[in-house]
Coordinates of C-alpha atoms and ligand atoms in Angstrom, one line a residue:
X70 CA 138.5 -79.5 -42.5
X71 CA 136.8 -77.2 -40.7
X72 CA 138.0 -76.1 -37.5
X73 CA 136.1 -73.5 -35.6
X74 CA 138.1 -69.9 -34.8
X75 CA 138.2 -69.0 -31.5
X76 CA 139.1 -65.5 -29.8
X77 CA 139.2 -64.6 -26.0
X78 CA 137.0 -62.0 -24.9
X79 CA 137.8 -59.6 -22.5
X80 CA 134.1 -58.5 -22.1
X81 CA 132.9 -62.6 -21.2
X82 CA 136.2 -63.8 -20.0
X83 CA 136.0 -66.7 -22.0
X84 CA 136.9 -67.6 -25.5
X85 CA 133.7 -67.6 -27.6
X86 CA 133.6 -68.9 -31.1
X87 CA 134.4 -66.0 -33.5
X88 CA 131.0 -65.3 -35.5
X89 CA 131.2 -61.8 -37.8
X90 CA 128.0 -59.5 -37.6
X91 CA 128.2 -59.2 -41.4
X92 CA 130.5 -61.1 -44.2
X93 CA 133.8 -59.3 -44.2
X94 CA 134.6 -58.6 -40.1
X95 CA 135.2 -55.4 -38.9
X96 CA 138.0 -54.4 -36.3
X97 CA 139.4 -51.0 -34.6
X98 CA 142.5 -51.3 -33.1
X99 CA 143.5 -48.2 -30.7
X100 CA 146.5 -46.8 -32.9
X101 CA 149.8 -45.3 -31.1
X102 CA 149.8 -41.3 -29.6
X103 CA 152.0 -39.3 -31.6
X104 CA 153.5 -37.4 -29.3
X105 CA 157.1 -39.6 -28.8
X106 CA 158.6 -42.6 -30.9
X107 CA 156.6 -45.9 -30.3
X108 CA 158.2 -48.5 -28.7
X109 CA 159.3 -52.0 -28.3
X110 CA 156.1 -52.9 -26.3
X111 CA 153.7 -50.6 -28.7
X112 CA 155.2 -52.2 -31.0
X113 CA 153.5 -55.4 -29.6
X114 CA 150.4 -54.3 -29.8
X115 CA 150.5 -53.6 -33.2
X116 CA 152.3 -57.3 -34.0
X117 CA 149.3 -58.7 -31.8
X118 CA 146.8 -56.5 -34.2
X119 CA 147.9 -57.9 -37.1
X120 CA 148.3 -61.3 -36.6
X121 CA 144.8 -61.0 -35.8
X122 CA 143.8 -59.7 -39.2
X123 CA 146.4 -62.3 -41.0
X124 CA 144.3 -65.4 -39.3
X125 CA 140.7 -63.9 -40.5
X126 CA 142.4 -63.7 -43.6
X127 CA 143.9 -67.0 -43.8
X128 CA 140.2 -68.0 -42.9
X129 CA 139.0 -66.9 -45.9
X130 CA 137.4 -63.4 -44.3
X131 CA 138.0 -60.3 -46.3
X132 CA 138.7 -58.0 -43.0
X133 CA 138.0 -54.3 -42.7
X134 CA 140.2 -52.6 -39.9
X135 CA 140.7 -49.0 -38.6
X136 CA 143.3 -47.9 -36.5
X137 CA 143.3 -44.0 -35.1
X138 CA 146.3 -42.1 -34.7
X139 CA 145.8 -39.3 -31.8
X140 CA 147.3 -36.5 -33.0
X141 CA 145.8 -33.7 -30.4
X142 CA 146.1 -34.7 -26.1
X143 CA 146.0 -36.8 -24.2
X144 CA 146.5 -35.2 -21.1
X145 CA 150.0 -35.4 -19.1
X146 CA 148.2 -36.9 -15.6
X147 CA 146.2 -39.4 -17.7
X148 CA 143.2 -38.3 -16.1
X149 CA 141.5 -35.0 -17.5
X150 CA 143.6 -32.2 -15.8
X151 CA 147.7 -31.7 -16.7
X152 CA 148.9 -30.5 -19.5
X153 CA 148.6 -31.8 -22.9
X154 CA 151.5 -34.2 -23.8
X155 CA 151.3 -32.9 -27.5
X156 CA 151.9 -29.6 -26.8
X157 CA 154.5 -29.9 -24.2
X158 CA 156.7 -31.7 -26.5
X159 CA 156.1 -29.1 -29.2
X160 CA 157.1 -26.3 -26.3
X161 CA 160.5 -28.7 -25.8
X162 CA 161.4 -29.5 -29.8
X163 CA 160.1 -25.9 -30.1
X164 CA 157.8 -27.2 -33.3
X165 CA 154.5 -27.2 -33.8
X166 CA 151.9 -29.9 -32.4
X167 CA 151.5 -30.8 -36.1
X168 CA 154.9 -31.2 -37.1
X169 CA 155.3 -33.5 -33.9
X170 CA 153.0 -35.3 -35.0
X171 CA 153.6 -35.7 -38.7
X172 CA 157.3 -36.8 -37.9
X173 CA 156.5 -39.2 -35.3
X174 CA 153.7 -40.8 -37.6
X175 CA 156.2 -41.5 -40.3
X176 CA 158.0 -43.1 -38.6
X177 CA 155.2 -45.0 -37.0
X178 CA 154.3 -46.2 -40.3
X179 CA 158.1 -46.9 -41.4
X180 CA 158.2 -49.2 -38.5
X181 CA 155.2 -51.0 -39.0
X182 CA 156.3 -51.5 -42.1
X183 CA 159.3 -52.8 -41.1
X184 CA 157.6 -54.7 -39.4
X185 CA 155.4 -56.3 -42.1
X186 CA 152.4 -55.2 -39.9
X187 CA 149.5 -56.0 -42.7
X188 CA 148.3 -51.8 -42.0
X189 CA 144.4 -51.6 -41.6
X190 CA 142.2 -50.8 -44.4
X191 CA 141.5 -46.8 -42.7
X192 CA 144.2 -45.0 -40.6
X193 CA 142.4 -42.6 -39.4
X194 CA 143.9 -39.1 -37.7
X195 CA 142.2 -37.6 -35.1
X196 CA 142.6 -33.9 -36.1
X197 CA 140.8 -35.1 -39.0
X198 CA 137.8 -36.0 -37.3
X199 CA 136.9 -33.4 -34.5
X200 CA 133.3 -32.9 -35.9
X201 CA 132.4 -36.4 -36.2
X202 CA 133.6 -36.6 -31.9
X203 CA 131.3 -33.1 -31.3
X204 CA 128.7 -35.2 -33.3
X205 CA 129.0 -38.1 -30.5
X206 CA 129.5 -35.3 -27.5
X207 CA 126.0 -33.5 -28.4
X208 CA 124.3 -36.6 -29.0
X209 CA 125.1 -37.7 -25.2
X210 CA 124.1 -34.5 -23.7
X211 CA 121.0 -34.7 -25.6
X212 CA 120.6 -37.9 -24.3
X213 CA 121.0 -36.5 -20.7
X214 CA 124.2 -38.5 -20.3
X215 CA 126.6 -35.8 -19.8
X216 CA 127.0 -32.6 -18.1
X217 CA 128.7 -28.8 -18.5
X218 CA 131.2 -27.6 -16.3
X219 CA 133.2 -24.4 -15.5
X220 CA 136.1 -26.7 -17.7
X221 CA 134.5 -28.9 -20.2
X222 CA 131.9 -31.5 -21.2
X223 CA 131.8 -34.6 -18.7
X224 CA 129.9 -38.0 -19.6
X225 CA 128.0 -39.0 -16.4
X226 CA 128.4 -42.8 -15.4
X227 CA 126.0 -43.0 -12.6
X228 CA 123.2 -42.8 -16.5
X229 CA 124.8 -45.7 -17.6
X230 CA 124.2 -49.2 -15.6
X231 CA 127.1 -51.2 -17.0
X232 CA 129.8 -49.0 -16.4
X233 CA 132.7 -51.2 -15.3
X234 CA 131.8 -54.1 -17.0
X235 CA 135.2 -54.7 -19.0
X236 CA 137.1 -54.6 -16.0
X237 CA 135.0 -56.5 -13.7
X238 CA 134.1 -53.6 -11.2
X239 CA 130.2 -52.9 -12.7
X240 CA 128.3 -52.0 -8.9
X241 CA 131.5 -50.6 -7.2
X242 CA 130.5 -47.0 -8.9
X243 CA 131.1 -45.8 -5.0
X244 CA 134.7 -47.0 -5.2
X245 CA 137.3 -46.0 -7.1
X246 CA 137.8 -48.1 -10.4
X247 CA 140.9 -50.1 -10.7
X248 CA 143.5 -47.8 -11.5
X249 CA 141.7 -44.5 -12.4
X250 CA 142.9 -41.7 -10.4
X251 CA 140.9 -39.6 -8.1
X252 CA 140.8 -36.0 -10.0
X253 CA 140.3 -33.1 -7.5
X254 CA 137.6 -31.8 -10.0
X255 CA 134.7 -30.7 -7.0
X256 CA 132.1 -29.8 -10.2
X257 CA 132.1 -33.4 -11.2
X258 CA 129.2 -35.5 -10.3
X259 CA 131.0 -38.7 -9.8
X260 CA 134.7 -39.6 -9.4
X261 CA 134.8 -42.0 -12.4
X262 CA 133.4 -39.1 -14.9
X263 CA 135.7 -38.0 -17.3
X264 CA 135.7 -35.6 -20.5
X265 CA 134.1 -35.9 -23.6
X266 CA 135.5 -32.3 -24.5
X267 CA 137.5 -29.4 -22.6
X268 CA 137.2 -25.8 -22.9
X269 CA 140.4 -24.2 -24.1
X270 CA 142.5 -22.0 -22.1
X271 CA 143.4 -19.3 -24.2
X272 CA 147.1 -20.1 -25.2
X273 CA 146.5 -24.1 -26.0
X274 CA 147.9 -24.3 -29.0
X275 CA 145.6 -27.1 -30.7
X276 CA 141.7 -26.1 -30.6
X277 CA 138.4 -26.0 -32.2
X278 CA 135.0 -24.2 -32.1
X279 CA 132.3 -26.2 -30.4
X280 CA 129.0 -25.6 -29.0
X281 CA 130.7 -24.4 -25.8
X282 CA 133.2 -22.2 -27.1
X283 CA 136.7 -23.5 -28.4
X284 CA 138.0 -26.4 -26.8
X285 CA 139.4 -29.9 -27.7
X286 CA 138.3 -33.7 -27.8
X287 CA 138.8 -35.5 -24.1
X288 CA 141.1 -38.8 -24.4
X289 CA 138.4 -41.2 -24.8
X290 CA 135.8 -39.9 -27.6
X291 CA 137.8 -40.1 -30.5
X292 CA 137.7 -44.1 -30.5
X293 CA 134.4 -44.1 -30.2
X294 CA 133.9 -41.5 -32.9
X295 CA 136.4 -42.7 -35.2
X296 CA 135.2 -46.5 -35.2
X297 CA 131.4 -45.5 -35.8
X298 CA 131.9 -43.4 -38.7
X299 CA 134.3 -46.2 -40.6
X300 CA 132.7 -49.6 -38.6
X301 CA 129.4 -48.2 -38.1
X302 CA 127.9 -47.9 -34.3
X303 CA 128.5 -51.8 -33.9
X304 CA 131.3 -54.3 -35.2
X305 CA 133.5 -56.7 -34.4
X306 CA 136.3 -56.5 -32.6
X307 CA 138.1 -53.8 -30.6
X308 CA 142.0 -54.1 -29.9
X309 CA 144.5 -52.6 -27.4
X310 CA 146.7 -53.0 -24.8
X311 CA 145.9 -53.9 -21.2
X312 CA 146.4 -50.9 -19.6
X313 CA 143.8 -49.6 -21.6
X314 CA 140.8 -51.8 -19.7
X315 CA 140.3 -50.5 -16.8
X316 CA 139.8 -46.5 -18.5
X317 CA 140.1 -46.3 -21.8
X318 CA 137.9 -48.9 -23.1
X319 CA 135.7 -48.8 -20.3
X320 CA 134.5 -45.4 -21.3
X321 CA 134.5 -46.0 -24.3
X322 CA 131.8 -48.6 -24.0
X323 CA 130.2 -46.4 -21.7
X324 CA 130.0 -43.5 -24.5
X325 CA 129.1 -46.3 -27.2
X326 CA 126.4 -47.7 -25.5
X327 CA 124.8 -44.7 -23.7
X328 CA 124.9 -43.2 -27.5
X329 CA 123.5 -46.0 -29.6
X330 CA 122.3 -49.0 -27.1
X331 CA 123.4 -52.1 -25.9
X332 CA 124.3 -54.0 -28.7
X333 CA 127.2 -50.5 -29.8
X334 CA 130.3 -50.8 -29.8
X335 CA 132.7 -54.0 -29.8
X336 CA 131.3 -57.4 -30.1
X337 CA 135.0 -58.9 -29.0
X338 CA 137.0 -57.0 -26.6
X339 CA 140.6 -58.3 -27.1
X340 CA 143.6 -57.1 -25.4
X341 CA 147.8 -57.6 -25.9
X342 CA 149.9 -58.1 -22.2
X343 CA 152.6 -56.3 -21.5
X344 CA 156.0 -56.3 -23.0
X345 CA 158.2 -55.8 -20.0
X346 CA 162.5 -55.1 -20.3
X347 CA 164.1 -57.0 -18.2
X348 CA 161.4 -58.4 -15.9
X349 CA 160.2 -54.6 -15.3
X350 CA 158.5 -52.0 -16.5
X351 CA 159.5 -49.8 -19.4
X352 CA 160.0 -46.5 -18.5
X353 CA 161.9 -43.0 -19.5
X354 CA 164.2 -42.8 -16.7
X355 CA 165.1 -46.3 -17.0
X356 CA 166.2 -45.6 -20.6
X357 CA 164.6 -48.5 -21.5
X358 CA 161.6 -47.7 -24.0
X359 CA 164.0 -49.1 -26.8
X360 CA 162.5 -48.6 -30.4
X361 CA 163.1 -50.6 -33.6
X362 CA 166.1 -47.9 -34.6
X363 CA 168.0 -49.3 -31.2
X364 CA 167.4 -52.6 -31.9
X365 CA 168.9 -51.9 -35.4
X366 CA 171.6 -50.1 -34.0
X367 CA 172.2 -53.3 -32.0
X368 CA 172.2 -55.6 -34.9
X369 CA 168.7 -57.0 -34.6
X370 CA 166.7 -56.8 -37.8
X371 CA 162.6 -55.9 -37.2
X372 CA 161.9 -59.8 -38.2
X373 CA 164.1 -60.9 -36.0
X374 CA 162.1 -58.6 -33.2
X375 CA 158.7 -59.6 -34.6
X376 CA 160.1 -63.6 -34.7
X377 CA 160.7 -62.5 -31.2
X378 CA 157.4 -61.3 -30.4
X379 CA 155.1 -64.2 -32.0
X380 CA 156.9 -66.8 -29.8
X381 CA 155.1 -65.6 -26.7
X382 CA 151.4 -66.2 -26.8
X383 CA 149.8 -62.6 -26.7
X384 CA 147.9 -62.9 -23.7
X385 CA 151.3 -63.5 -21.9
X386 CA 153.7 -61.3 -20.9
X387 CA 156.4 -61.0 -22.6
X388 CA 160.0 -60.2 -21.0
X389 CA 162.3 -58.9 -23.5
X390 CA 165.8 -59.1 -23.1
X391 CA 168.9 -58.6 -25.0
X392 CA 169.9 -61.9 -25.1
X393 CA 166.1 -63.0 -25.4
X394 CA 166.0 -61.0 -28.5
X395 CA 169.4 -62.4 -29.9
X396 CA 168.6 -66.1 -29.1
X397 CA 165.2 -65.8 -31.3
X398 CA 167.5 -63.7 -34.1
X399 CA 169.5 -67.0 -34.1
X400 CA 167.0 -69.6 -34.7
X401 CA 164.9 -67.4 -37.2
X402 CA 168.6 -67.3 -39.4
X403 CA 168.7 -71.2 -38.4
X404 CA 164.8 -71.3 -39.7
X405 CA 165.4 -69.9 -42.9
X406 CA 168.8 -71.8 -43.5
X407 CA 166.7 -75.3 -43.3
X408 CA 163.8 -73.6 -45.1
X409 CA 166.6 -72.9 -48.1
X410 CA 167.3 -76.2 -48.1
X411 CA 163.7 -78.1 -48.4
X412 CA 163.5 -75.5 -51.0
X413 CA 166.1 -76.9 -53.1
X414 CA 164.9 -80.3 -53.4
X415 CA 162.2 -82.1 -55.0
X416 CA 160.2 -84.7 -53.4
X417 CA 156.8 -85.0 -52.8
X418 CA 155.6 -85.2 -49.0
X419 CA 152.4 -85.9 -47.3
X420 CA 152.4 -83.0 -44.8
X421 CA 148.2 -83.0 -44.0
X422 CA 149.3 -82.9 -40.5
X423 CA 151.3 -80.7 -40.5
X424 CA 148.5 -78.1 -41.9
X425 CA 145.4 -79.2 -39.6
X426 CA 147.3 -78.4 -36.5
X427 CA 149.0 -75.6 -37.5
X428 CA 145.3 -74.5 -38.4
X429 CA 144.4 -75.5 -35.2
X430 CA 146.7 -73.3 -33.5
X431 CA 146.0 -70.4 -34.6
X432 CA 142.8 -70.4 -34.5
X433 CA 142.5 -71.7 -31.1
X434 CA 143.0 -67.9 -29.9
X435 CA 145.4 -66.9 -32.5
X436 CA 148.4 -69.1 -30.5
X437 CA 151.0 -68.1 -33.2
X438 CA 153.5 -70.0 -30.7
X439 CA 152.5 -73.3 -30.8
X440 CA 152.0 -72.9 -34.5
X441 CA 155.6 -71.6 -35.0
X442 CA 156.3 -74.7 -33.1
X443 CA 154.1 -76.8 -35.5
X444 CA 156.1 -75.2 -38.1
X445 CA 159.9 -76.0 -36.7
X446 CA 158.5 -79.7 -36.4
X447 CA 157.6 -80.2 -39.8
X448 CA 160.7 -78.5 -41.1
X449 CA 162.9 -80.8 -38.7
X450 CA 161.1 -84.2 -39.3
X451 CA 160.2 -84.1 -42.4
X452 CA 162.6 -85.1 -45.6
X453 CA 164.1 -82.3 -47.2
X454 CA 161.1 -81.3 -49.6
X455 CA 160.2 -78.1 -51.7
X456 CA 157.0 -79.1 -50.3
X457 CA 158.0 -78.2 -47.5
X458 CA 158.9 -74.8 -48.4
X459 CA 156.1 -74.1 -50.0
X460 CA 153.7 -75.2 -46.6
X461 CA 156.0 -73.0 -44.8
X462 CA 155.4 -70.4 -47.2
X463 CA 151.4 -70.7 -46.9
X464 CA 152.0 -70.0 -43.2
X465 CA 153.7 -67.5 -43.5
X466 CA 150.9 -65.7 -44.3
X467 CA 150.1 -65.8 -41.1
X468 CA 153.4 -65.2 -39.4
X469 CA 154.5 -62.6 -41.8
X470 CA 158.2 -63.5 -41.3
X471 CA 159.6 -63.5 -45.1
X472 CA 159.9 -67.1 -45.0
X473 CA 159.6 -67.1 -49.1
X474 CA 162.8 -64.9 -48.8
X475 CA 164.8 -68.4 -47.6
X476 CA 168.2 -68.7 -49.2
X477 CA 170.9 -70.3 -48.4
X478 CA 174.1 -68.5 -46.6
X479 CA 176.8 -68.3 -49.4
X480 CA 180.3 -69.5 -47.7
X481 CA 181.7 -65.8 -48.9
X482 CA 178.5 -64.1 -46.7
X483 CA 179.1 -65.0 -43.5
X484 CA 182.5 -65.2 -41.9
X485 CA 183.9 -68.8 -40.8
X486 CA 186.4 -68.6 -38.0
X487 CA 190.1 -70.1 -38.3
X488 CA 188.9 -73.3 -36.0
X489 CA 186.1 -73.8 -38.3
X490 CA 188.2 -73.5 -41.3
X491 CA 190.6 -76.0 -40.4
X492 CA 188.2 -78.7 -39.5
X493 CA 186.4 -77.8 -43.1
X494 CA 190.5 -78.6 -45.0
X495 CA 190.8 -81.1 -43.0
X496 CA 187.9 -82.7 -44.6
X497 CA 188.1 -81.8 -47.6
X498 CA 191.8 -84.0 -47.5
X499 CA 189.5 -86.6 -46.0
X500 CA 187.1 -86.6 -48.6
X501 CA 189.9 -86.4 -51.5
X502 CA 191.5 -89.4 -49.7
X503 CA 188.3 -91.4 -50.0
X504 CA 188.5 -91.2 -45.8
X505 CA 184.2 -91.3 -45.5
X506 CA 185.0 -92.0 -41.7
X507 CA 187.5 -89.3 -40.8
X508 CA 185.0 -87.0 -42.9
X509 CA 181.8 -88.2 -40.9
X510 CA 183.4 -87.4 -37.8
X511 CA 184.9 -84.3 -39.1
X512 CA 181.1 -83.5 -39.4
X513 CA 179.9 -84.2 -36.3
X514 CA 182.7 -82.3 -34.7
X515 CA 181.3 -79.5 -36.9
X516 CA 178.0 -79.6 -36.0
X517 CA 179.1 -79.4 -32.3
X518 CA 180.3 -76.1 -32.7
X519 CA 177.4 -74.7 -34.0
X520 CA 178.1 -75.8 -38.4
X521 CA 176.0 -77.7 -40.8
X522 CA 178.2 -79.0 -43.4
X523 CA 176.7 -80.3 -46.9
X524 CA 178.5 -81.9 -49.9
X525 CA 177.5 -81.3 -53.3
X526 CA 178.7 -80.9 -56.7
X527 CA 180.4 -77.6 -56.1
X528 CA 182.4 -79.0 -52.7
X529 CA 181.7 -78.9 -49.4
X530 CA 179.2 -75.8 -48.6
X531 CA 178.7 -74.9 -45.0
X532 CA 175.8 -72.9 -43.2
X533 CA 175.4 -71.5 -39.0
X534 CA 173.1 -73.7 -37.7
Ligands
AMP294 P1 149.8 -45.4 -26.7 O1 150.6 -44.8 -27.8 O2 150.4 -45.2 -25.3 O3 148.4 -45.1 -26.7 O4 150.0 -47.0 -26.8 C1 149.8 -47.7 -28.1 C2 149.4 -49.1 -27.8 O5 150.5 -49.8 -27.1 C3 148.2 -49.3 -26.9 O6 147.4 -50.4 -27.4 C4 148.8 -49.7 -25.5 O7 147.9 -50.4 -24.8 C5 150.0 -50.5 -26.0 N1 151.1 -50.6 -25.0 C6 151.7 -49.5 -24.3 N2 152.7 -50.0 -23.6 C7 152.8 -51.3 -23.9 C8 153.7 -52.4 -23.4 N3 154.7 -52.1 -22.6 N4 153.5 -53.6 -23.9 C9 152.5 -53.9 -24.7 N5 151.7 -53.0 -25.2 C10 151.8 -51.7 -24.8
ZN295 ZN1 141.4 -46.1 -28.2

């Protein structure tokens, strides 16, 4: 069986057959800004990242991925001007940048964890890697794309023909790109330039020597930086969200290429949609940006979010809702309770098909949906089967949802209200009275409010559906 992997590319707007430049692929994945908690839709990203790395995997590729945490910036406007959103949250929490930082990373990685995000091979902090970004800064002025103003280091798109390419807007240098904002900044050459590095004010907290005085990294430079010095100047694959193509990734081709030629940089550009709450946007004054603690304190479990997640194709958007995210917590529990069972019996099953088009699925553009729905198929039609089980378990490397973990709901776990209990005496009288119709239909009555009754050797044992 051999069926070919498949990835959309942002860059062609097509989905091109997935070739590696060398043997084990190589991948950078933008990693979150530690500056606030990430949520529910970072989180996303992050889900989308790793079921990437768990389908070259369960292709037989030995992946090597780098995610960055920015620890210093970005800037508060998302241009190159405001204040630095790192050191205005250390102002408020009265802390230091670095504290902010480390606390919010923990608990980056807790949640990923959580999560059971596979974590890429190098996570690499920014802070940690200032000279390798003034490396990639001198080497652009040297190569006469970028300039010196009054304020920092800007890179100069009008050197590099391709800028806009990611987004669609190469030629339209005149114009304004698709969602960058004008900066007032009358030194710069072009509106679409933006900083490599800034000159620090005296009292910004987080700064480091340079060739022009103390200063710190622009937004964009420590991708490119950090993914040359662990991938090299060209690799594989590049992840992030949306809202990073238009600026973010854009420039960072632009600094890629202009540095080390047209063949830097990503190979496959691939980007995560949205998650949006409640058919909007996530935002602060909404109090929306929910994270994995309120979901906890709301009785959803980080599988049951990620189970969430993986049933909505990544280059969708995905609306999350509460009782979006409780439905999906429901039928994972109703998953594993039908997994528990295939795993308690033994009988051999042909499930080939089963495994060629989940296979097919996920590697037709990592569609983890239609290979969860694969999944729920074979478990439903098929005979109960540790084979079963252990085919769900295989593809599970893929969906990363515990399904080994299956067991069965003990009767004393889960509480069984009064109604159900009285249908269950009433069938067990049935059953002692050798009543096999009264007890079917006592069953089916059952099922039709949401119970799965078995009998076996210990009595009647009964599970949620
Ligand atoms: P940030 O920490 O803001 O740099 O974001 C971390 C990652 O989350 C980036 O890849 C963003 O593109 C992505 N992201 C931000 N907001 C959302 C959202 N609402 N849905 C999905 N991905 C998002
Ligand atoms: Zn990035």
């Amino acid at each position: 069986m051999n069926i070919k992997l498949k990835f959309y590319n942002t860059l062609t707007r097509k989905k091109e057959e997935f070739i590696p430049k060398t043997k084990n692929p190589t991948m950078y994945s933008c990693g979150p800004t530690v500056y606030s908690y990430a949520h529910i839709g970072n989180l996303r990203a992050y889900i989308f990242m790793d079921s990437i790395r768990r389908v070259l995997k369960f292709n037989g590729y030995k992946i090597k991925g780098v995610m960055n945490i920015t620890d210093v910036g970005h800037l508060t406007d998302d241009g190159d001007d405001g204040e630095d959103k790192m050191a205005k949250k250390a102002a408020e929490e009265k802390k230091t940048p670095w504290q902010i930082a480390d606390e919010v990373t923990k608990i980056f990685m807790r949640d990923i964890g959580l999560l059971n995000i596979d974590t890429p091979e190098v996570v690499a902090k920014a802070t940690n890697h200032i000279d390798d970004m003034l490396k990639f800064v001198v080497g652009l002025t040297q190569k006469g794309h970028a300039y010196e103003t009054s304020d920092g280091i800007y890179f100069d798109v009008s050197t590099f023909n391709d800028y806009g390419k990611l987004s669609g807007q190469k030629g339209k240098l005149a114009e304004q790109i698709s969602g960058a904002r004008v900066n007032i900044n009358s030194e710069k050459k072009n509106p679409q330039d933006f900083a490599l590095w800034k000159k620090a004010p005296k009292n910004h907290i987080m700064q480091w020597p340079s060739p022009w005085g103390q200063g710190f990294p622009g937004w964009h430079i420590e991708c490119s930086a950090i993914a040359k010095k662990f991938l090299g100047a060209a690799f594989d694959i590049h992840t992030g969200g949306v809202d990073h193509i238009p600026i973010h990734h854009e420039n960072e081709i632009a600094q890629s290429e202009a540095l080390d030629g047209c063949n830097a940089g990503a190979n496959f550009w691939m980007h995560n949609e949205f998650m949006q709450v409640n058919g909007g946007k996530m935002s602060k004054s909404l109090g929306n940006t929910y994270t994995l603690t309120d979901l906890a304190d709301k009785g959803i479990s980080p599988l049951a979010f990620r189970y969430f997640c993986l049933n909505t194709h990544y280059r969708k958007a995905l609306n999350f809702t509460f009782d979006g995210v409780n439905g999906a917590a429901t039928a994972y529990k109703r998953l594993l309770n039908l997994l528990a069972e295939h795993k308690d019996t033994n009988k051999a099953c042909d499930l080939t098909k089963y495994k060629e088009e989940f296979i097919t699925a996920i590697n037709d553009d990592i569609n983890i949906p239609l290979a969860i729905g694969v999944l729920w198929t074979m478990v439903k039609e098929s005979p109960l089967s540790k084979d079963v089980f252990d085919l769900a378990v295989e593809f599970d490397k893929v969906l990363g949802l515990d399904l080994e973990k299956a067991e069965k709901e003990k009767i004393a776990d889960i509480e069984i209200p009064e109604n159900i209990k009285n249908l269950l005496s009433k069938r067990t009288e049935a059953r002692k009275n050798k009543d096999f119709k009264a007890s079917d239909i006592l069953r089916n009555e059952l099922a039709k409010l949401g119970w799965a009754v078995k009998d076996t050797a210990n009595g009647q044992e009964i599970t949620k559906i």
